Short mmCIF file of C-alpha atoms in Angstrom, two decimals:
data_model
loop_
_atom_site.label_atom_id
_atom_site.label_comp_id
_atom_site.label_asym_id
_atom_site.label_seq_id
_atom_site.Cartn_x
_atom_site.Cartn_y
_atom_site.Cartn_z
CA UNK V 19 0.00 0.00 0.00
CA UNK V 20 1.37 3.42 -0.95
CA UNK V 21 2.01 6.05 1.69
CA UNK V 22 -0.66 8.27 0.12
CA UNK V 23 -3.20 5.45 0.28
CA UNK V 24 -2.36 4.79 3.92
CA UNK V 25 -2.86 8.48 4.68
CA UNK V 26 -6.17 8.40 2.80
CA UNK V 27 -7.32 5.37 4.78
CA UNK V 28 -6.52 7.02 8.10
CA UNK V 29 -8.28 10.20 7.02
CA UNK V 30 -11.40 8.30 5.96
CA UNK V 31 -11.48 6.42 9.26
CA UNK V 32 -11.01 9.59 11.32
CA UNK V 33 -13.77 11.39 9.43
CA UNK V 34 -16.17 8.48 9.84
CA UNK V 35 -16.53 7.97 6.09
CA UNK V 36 -14.83 4.57 6.28
CA UNK V 37 -16.35 2.29 8.90
CA UNK V 38 -14.67 -0.78 10.37
CA UNK V 39 -16.83 -3.18 8.36
CA UNK V 40 -15.51 -1.73 5.07
CA UNK V 41 -11.87 -1.32 6.15
CA UNK V 42 -10.74 -4.71 4.86
CA UNK V 43 -12.30 -3.98 1.49
CA UNK V 44 -10.53 -0.62 1.30
CA UNK V 45 -7.19 -2.26 2.03
CA UNK V 46 -7.70 -5.23 -0.31
CA UNK V 47 -9.27 -3.49 -3.30
CA UNK V 48 -7.12 -0.57 -4.48
CA UNK V 49 -8.83 2.19 -6.42
CA UNK V 50 -5.78 2.38 -8.70
CA UNK V 51 -6.49 -1.11 -10.06
CA UNK V 52 -9.74 0.19 -11.58
CA UNK V 53 -8.51 3.34 -13.31
CA UNK V 54 -7.20 3.74 -16.88
CA UNK V 55 -3.79 5.17 -17.75
CA UNK V 56 -5.21 8.58 -18.65
CA UNK V 57 -7.46 10.26 -16.09
CA UNK V 58 -8.65 13.79 -15.40
CA UNK V 59 -8.53 14.98 -11.81
CA UNK V 60 -11.61 17.14 -11.30
CA UNK V 61 -11.65 20.25 -9.12
CA UNK V 62 -15.21 20.62 -7.80
CA UNK V 63 -14.69 24.30 -6.89
CA UNK V 64 -13.29 25.56 -10.19
CA UNK V 65 -14.67 22.96 -12.60
CA UNK V 66 -11.16 22.48 -14.02
CA UNK V 67 -9.92 19.03 -15.02
CA UNK V 68 -6.21 18.20 -14.97
CA UNK V 69 -5.08 15.40 -17.27
CA UNK V 70 -2.63 12.88 -15.80
CA UNK V 71 -1.08 10.04 -17.83
CA UNK V 72 0.38 7.12 -15.88
CA UNK V 73 2.70 6.24 -18.75
CA UNK V 74 4.29 9.69 -18.75
CA UNK V 75 4.21 10.43 -15.01
CA UNK V 76 3.39 7.35 -12.92
CA UNK V 77 4.20 9.00 -9.59
CA UNK V 78 1.84 11.93 -10.10
CA UNK V 79 -0.86 9.55 -11.40
CA UNK V 80 -0.54 7.35 -8.31
CA UNK V 81 -0.53 10.32 -5.97
CA UNK V 82 -3.78 11.66 -7.41
CA UNK V 83 -5.66 8.35 -7.45
CA UNK V 84 -4.77 7.82 -3.79
CA UNK V 85 -6.35 11.14 -2.80
CA UNK V 86 -9.95 11.92 -1.85
CA UNK V 87 -10.74 13.57 -5.18
CA UNK V 88 -13.17 12.77 -8.01
CA UNK V 89 -11.52 11.50 -11.19
CA UNK V 90 -13.11 11.74 -14.63
CA UNK V 91 -12.54 8.74 -16.89
CA UNK V 92 -14.79 9.58 -19.87
CA UNK V 93 -16.05 12.64 -21.75
CA UNK V 94 -19.15 13.01 -23.91
CA UNK V 95 -20.21 9.34 -23.66
CA UNK V 96 -16.88 8.29 -25.15
CA UNK V 97 -17.03 10.64 -28.15
CA UNK V 98 -14.58 13.14 -26.65
CA UNK V 99 -11.03 12.43 -25.57
CA UNK V 100 -10.31 15.75 -23.88
CA UNK V 101 -11.99 17.88 -21.23
CA UNK V 102 -14.21 20.70 -22.37
CA UNK V 103 -17.38 18.75 -23.05
CA UNK V 104 -19.49 16.87 -20.54
CA UNK V 105 -17.92 14.43 -18.08
CA UNK V 106 -19.89 11.17 -18.42
CA UNK V 107 -18.03 8.56 -16.36
CA UNK V 108 -15.82 8.86 -13.32
CA UNK V 109 -14.43 7.45 -10.11
CA UNK V 110 -16.16 9.19 -7.23
CA UNK V 111 -14.37 10.58 -4.21
CA UNK V 112 -13.52 7.69 -1.85
CA UNK V 113 -15.24 9.49 1.02
CA UNK V 114 -18.47 9.63 -1.00
CA UNK V 115 -18.13 5.97 -2.01
CA UNK V 116 -17.76 4.71 1.54
CA UNK V 117 -20.43 6.96 3.03
CA UNK V 118 -22.91 5.65 0.47
CA UNK V 119 -21.87 2.07 1.20
CA UNK V 120 -22.51 2.78 4.89
CA UNK V 121 -25.96 4.14 3.97
CA UNK V 122 -26.63 0.94 2.02
CA UNK V 123 -26.14 -1.12 5.19
CA UNK V 124 -25.40 -4.30 3.24
CA UNK V 125 -24.23 -7.43 5.03
CA UNK V 126 -23.19 -10.93 3.95
CA UNK V 127 -26.35 -12.65 2.78
CA UNK V 128 -27.71 -9.55 1.05
CA UNK V 129 -28.10 -9.43 -2.73
CA UNK V 130 -27.14 -6.06 -4.19
CA UNK V 131 -28.07 -4.47 -7.51
CA UNK V 132 -25.79 -1.61 -8.52
CA UNK V 133 -26.86 0.91 -11.16
CA UNK V 134 -23.82 2.43 -12.87
CA UNK V 135 -20.75 0.17 -12.87
CA UNK V 136 -18.37 2.88 -14.02
CA UNK V 137 -14.79 1.86 -13.30
CA UNK V 138 -15.95 -1.17 -11.30
CA UNK V 139 -14.31 -0.11 -8.04
CA UNK V 140 -17.57 0.19 -6.09
CA UNK V 141 -18.70 -3.24 -7.34
CA UNK V 142 -15.30 -4.63 -6.40
CA UNK V 143 -15.54 -3.31 -2.86
CA UNK V 144 -18.97 -4.86 -2.43
CA UNK V 145 -17.88 -8.15 -4.01
CA UNK V 146 -14.93 -8.39 -1.61
CA UNK V 147 -17.15 -7.99 1.45
CA UNK V 148 -20.35 -9.71 0.31
CA UNK V 149 -19.05 -12.24 -2.23
CA UNK V 150 -18.90 -11.73 -5.99
CA UNK V 151 -22.10 -13.73 -6.55
CA UNK V 152 -23.99 -11.32 -4.31
CA UNK V 153 -23.39 -8.31 -6.57
CA UNK V 154 -24.99 -7.54 -9.93
CA UNK V 155 -23.96 -4.31 -11.61
CA UNK V 156 -25.51 -2.57 -14.61
CA UNK V 157 -23.67 -0.25 -17.01
CA UNK V 158 -25.30 1.42 -20.02
CA UNK V 159 -22.02 2.06 -21.89
CA UNK V 160 -20.67 -1.05 -23.57
CA UNK V 161 -17.01 0.04 -23.57
CA UNK V 162 -17.15 1.10 -19.94
CA UNK V 163 -18.81 -2.20 -18.99
CA UNK V 164 -16.20 -4.25 -20.85
CA UNK V 165 -13.34 -2.40 -19.17
CA UNK V 166 -14.93 -2.86 -15.73
CA UNK V 167 -15.37 -6.61 -16.31
CA UNK V 168 -11.70 -6.88 -17.15
CA UNK V 169 -10.58 -5.01 -14.05
CA UNK V 170 -12.93 -6.92 -11.75
CA UNK V 171 -11.77 -10.18 -13.27
CA UNK V 172 -8.11 -9.27 -12.79
CA UNK V 173 -8.80 -8.74 -9.10
CA UNK V 174 -10.77 -11.98 -8.76
CA UNK V 175 -13.93 -10.01 -7.99
CA UNK V 176 -16.01 -10.43 -11.12
CA UNK V 177 -19.69 -10.91 -10.43
CA UNK V 178 -22.41 -10.15 -12.96
CA UNK V 179 -21.96 -6.97 -15.03
CA UNK V 180 -24.88 -6.33 -17.38
CA UNK V 181 -24.80 -3.91 -20.30
CA UNK V 182 -28.20 -2.22 -20.41
CA UNK V 183 -30.12 0.87 -19.36
CA UNK V 184 -30.00 0.97 -15.58
CA UNK V 185 -33.48 2.50 -15.47
CA UNK V 186 -34.79 -0.96 -16.40
CA UNK V 187 -33.07 -2.66 -13.50
CA UNK V 188 -32.64 -6.43 -13.54
CA UNK V 189 -36.02 -8.19 -13.42
CA UNK V 190 -34.41 -11.56 -14.14
CA UNK V 191 -32.20 -11.39 -11.06
CA UNK V 192 -34.76 -9.86 -8.72
CA UNK V 193 -35.64 -9.66 -5.93
CA UNK V 194 -32.66 -7.88 -4.39
CA UNK V 195 -32.37 -6.78 -0.78
CA UNK V 196 -30.35 -3.68 -1.64
CA UNK V 197 -30.10 -1.35 -4.64
CA UNK V 198 -27.48 1.37 -4.98
CA UNK V 199 -27.25 3.88 -7.80
CA UNK V 200 -24.00 5.61 -8.67
CA UNK V 201 -25.79 7.79 -11.23
CA UNK V 202 -27.76 10.85 -10.20
CA UNK V 203 -31.55 10.58 -10.50
CA UNK V 204 -34.36 12.99 -11.15
CA UNK V 205 -36.98 10.22 -10.89
CA UNK V 206 -36.69 6.84 -9.17
CA UNK V 207 -37.69 4.32 -11.86
CA UNK V 208 -40.88 2.61 -10.62
CA UNK V 209 -39.60 -0.81 -11.70
CA UNK V 210 -36.88 -0.59 -9.08
CA UNK V 211 -39.45 -0.80 -6.30
CA UNK V 212 -40.67 -4.10 -7.69
CA UNK V 213 -37.13 -5.46 -7.85
CA UNK V 214 -36.26 -4.78 -4.20
CA UNK V 215 -37.72 -6.95 -1.47
CA UNK V 216 -40.15 -5.42 1.03
CA UNK V 217 -38.05 -3.87 3.78
CA UNK V 218 -35.08 -3.54 1.44
CA UNK V 219 -33.15 -0.35 0.81
CA UNK V 220 -32.62 1.86 -2.22
CA UNK V 221 -29.72 4.32 -1.90
CA UNK V 222 -29.30 6.88 -4.66
CA UNK V 223 -28.22 10.45 -5.43
CA UNK V 224 -31.46 12.32 -6.16
CA UNK V 225 -32.27 15.91 -6.98
CA UNK V 226 -34.33 18.22 -9.15
CA UNK V 227 -33.56 19.95 -12.43
CA UNK V 228 -33.20 23.24 -10.55
CA UNK V 229 -29.46 22.54 -10.22
CA UNK V 230 -26.93 19.84 -10.98
CA UNK V 231 -26.60 18.98 -7.31
CA UNK V 232 -28.00 15.84 -5.69
CA UNK V 233 -28.53 14.54 -2.19
CA UNK V 234 -28.24 10.91 -1.16
CA UNK V 235 -31.67 9.49 -0.38
CA UNK V 236 -32.15 6.30 1.62
CA UNK V 237 -35.49 4.74 0.73
CA UNK V 238 -37.00 1.80 2.62
CA UNK V 239 -39.38 -0.29 0.51
CA UNK V 240 -42.77 -0.68 2.18
CA UNK V 241 -44.08 -4.05 3.30
CA UNK V 242 -46.55 -4.16 0.42
CA UNK V 243 -43.83 -3.20 -2.09
CA UNK V 244 -45.97 -0.38 -3.45
CA UNK V 245 -43.87 2.52 -2.23
CA UNK V 246 -40.53 3.48 -0.70
CA UNK V 247 -39.76 6.33 1.66
CA UNK V 248 -36.88 7.80 3.60
CA UNK V 249 -34.68 10.74 4.50
CA UNK V 250 -31.85 12.40 2.62
CA UNK V 251 -28.47 12.06 4.26
CA UNK V 252 -25.99 14.48 2.64
CA UNK V 253 -25.27 16.52 -0.49
CA UNK V 254 -23.40 15.01 -3.44
CA UNK V 255 -23.10 15.62 -7.16
CA UNK V 256 -23.21 12.72 -9.61
CA UNK V 257 -23.35 12.34 -13.36
CA UNK V 258 -26.96 11.78 -14.23
CA UNK V 259 -28.64 8.61 -15.45
CA UNK V 260 -28.49 9.03 -19.23
CA UNK V 261 -32.24 8.73 -19.66
CA UNK V 262 -32.78 11.51 -17.08
CA UNK V 263 -30.36 14.21 -18.13
CA UNK V 264 -31.83 17.69 -18.13
CA UNK V 265 -33.03 18.85 -21.54
CA UNK V 266 -32.47 22.58 -22.00
CA UNK V 267 -32.96 24.32 -25.34
CA UNK V 268 -30.59 27.16 -24.54
CA UNK V 269 -30.93 30.77 -23.47
CA UNK V 270 -31.91 32.14 -26.88
CA UNK V 271 -34.93 29.84 -27.06
CA UNK V 272 -36.31 31.78 -24.08
CA UNK V 273 -34.87 35.27 -24.40
CA UNK V 274 -34.75 36.09 -28.09
CA UNK V 275 -35.19 39.88 -27.86
CA UNK V 276 -33.58 40.83 -24.58
CA UNK V 277 -35.74 42.07 -21.72
CA UNK V 278 -38.32 43.65 -24.02
CA UNK V 279 -41.84 42.80 -22.97
CA UNK V 280 -40.79 41.33 -19.61
CA UNK V 281 -42.31 42.57 -16.37
CA UNK V 282 -39.85 44.48 -14.20
CA UNK V 283 -39.60 44.89 -10.43
CA UNK V 284 -37.06 44.89 -7.61
CA UNK V 285 -36.44 42.52 -4.71
CA UNK V 286 -35.05 42.73 -1.20
CA UNK V 287 -33.54 39.24 -1.59
CA UNK V 288 -29.76 39.41 -1.58
CA UNK V 289 -27.31 37.33 -3.59
CA UNK V 290 -26.10 35.47 -0.51
CA UNK V 291 -29.64 34.81 0.67
CA UNK V 292 -30.48 33.22 -2.68
CA UNK V 293 -27.27 31.33 -3.46
CA UNK V 294 -25.68 30.77 -0.08
CA UNK V 295 -21.93 30.60 0.27
CA UNK V 296 -21.04 27.10 -0.91
CA UNK V 297 -21.59 24.79 -3.86
CA UNK V 298 -23.79 22.48 -1.79
CA UNK V 299 -25.84 25.05 0.11
CA UNK V 300 -29.06 23.35 1.19
CA UNK V 301 -31.21 26.35 0.22
CA UNK V 302 -30.62 25.53 -3.46
CA UNK V 303 -31.81 21.98 -2.86
CA UNK V 304 -34.82 23.18 -0.88
CA UNK V 305 -35.88 25.70 -3.53
CA UNK V 306 -35.66 22.98 -6.17
CA UNK V 307 -38.04 20.84 -4.14
CA UNK V 308 -40.59 23.66 -4.03
CA UNK V 309 -40.27 24.98 -7.59
CA UNK V 310 -40.72 22.11 -10.06
CA UNK V 311 -39.52 22.12 -13.67
CA UNK V 312 -37.27 25.13 -13.22
CA UNK V 313 -33.58 25.45 -14.09
CA UNK V 314 -31.40 28.00 -12.28
CA UNK V 315 -28.22 29.36 -13.90
CA UNK V 316 -26.08 31.77 -11.82
CA UNK V 317 -23.83 33.74 -14.15
CA UNK V 318 -20.43 35.19 -13.29
CA UNK V 319 -20.23 38.56 -11.59
CA UNK V 320 -18.99 41.42 -13.76
CA UNK V 321 -18.39 45.07 -12.89
CA UNK V 322 -20.36 44.77 -9.67
CA UNK V 323 -23.37 43.07 -11.25
CA UNK V 324 -24.39 39.41 -11.23
CA UNK V 325 -27.39 37.95 -13.08
CA UNK V 326 -29.08 34.73 -12.02
CA UNK V 327 -31.38 33.21 -14.64
CA UNK V 328 -34.38 30.91 -14.24
CA UNK V 329 -35.90 28.90 -17.09
CA UNK V 330 -39.16 26.95 -17.10
CA UNK V 331 -38.63 23.45 -18.43
CA UNK V 332 -42.29 22.85 -19.25
CA UNK V 333 -42.86 26.13 -21.13
CA UNK V 334 -40.91 29.22 -22.19
CA UNK V 335 -41.25 31.13 -18.94
CA UNK V 336 -38.08 32.84 -17.75
CA UNK V 337 -36.87 35.23 -15.09
CA UNK V 338 -33.68 37.08 -14.29
CA UNK V 339 -32.62 38.68 -11.01
CA UNK V 340 -29.72 41.11 -11.39
CA UNK V 341 -27.77 41.66 -8.20
CA UNK V 342 -25.86 44.90 -7.78
CA UNK V 343 -23.33 46.07 -5.24
CA UNK V 344 -24.90 48.59 -2.90
CA UNK V 345 -28.52 48.55 -4.05
CA UNK V 346 -31.58 46.39 -4.54
CA UNK V 347 -31.62 43.73 -7.19
CA UNK V 348 -33.66 44.18 -10.36
CA UNK V 349 -36.03 41.44 -11.52
CA UNK V 350 -37.43 40.65 -14.97
CA UNK V 351 -40.05 37.95 -15.58
CA UNK V 352 -41.76 36.71 -18.71
CA UNK V 353 -44.15 33.91 -19.60
CA UNK V 354 -47.12 32.17 -17.97
CA UNK V 355 -45.11 31.23 -14.86
CA UNK V 356 -43.74 33.96 -12.63
CA UNK V 357 -40.61 32.02 -11.85
CA UNK V 358 -38.92 34.58 -9.65
CA UNK V 359 -42.06 34.91 -7.52
CA UNK V 360 -42.06 31.12 -7.10
CA UNK V 361 -38.35 31.03 -6.22
CA UNK V 362 -38.62 33.89 -3.73
CA UNK V 363 -41.64 32.23 -2.10
CA UNK V 364 -39.73 28.94 -1.79
CA UNK V 365 -36.74 30.71 -0.24
CA UNK V 366 -38.97 32.44 2.30
CA UNK V 367 -40.65 29.10 3.13
CA UNK V 368 -37.25 27.53 3.83
CA UNK V 369 -36.26 30.47 6.03
CA UNK V 370 -39.53 30.36 7.96
CA UNK V 371 -39.04 26.63 8.62
CA UNK V 372 -35.79 27.41 10.42
CA UNK V 373 -33.44 26.87 7.46
CA UNK V 374 -33.57 23.06 7.72
CA UNK V 375 -30.60 20.96 6.58
CA UNK V 376 -30.60 18.08 4.13
CA UNK V 377 -31.24 15.48 6.82
CA UNK V 378 -34.67 16.96 7.65
CA UNK V 379 -35.94 16.47 4.11
CA UNK V 380 -37.29 13.20 2.77
CA UNK V 381 -38.84 11.58 -0.27
CA UNK V 382 -41.62 9.09 -0.90
CA UNK V 383 -41.96 7.35 -4.27
CA UNK V 384 -44.68 4.98 -5.42
CA UNK V 385 -44.90 2.15 -7.89
CA UNK V 386 -46.87 4.33 -10.30
CA UNK V 387 -44.07 6.90 -10.43
CA UNK V 388 -45.40 9.55 -8.05
CA UNK V 389 -42.74 11.46 -6.11
CA UNK V 390 -43.54 13.47 -3.00
CA UNK V 391 -41.03 15.44 -0.93
CA UNK V 392 -41.46 16.24 2.75
CA UNK V 393 -39.93 17.99 5.70
CA UNK V 394 -39.51 16.06 8.96
CA UNK V 395 -42.19 13.51 8.05
CA UNK V 396 -44.33 12.36 5.12
CA UNK V 397 -47.60 13.61 6.63
CA UNK V 398 -47.38 16.99 4.82
CA UNK V 399 -45.70 15.90 1.59
CA UNK V 400 -45.99 17.75 -1.70
CA UNK V 401 -45.50 16.54 -5.29
CA UNK V 402 -42.12 17.04 -6.95
#
């Protein structure tokens, strides 16, 4: 084990991300064995991706893969070889991987269905602890699936890796006692509920189209198998299930002639009150739960001004709030939905509820596809 990997292991243990039951798997199944020669180390704060080639600089490559950082392994569904497009496959941060495995609460004897094989490292960790026959993994990309099978096989951890759309699950292998998704969701596919045993768990990154952020939801399947419900645990950000990527026609499809014809007003809401101070501020998640089919795009600040745009995904409604240094923000709205009014109302609701964190929110999904979010308990849920 490299010194960097030992340091990583100690750090994960001290933070609580790595629990004792997964320690042997961490030590026996190195992340490096599941990564290609060329990787892109992704900086979550800046969005920059640094290319590292093991063949040219093996020491730097090893140092990066043994750190708690996300690593991109594919761009544009395999069509792009360089950063600049959309990252479509990756190795998640080890801290995220092990916290989600802890949420899954899988034990020997459980059968696990994984959605999104990716590099194969997560499947390998589970196979080491639970047995390779206990893990079935699904990957939509044929080349990614083939590479993962090879890496799992080389480590003696190859279970079943299926090449198909993960939204379909695995009806032939069901029922499973656990299901974990390593792709971000906007809807929990109803068929998954029928493929997990009553009392079983579904752990997945879930969010709304309001932002790219997700939160890990831990759903317990009801005794009758007709629904699943549970709390969110923490914020994350995952590449989305291919069938559920946000479709956005672009700014010009909404705002073709500038602000002409839009209603204008001002707002007391400040930039910090709306956006918070971090990438994973819970207020963004909360607003998304209250304002369906809306996409928020904060633009860069320039000359003391910063616009934040809102686009309706079910019509051509749009809004823009322009923040200024030293004075009230201006607001423009157009279309049948008054998107800024909806966003401001959602923000005020979150503030009035005591600015609850992720862990106070929950989700209930049903076999017919209905999704309802809630705060503190499902008694007062609302559709999302």
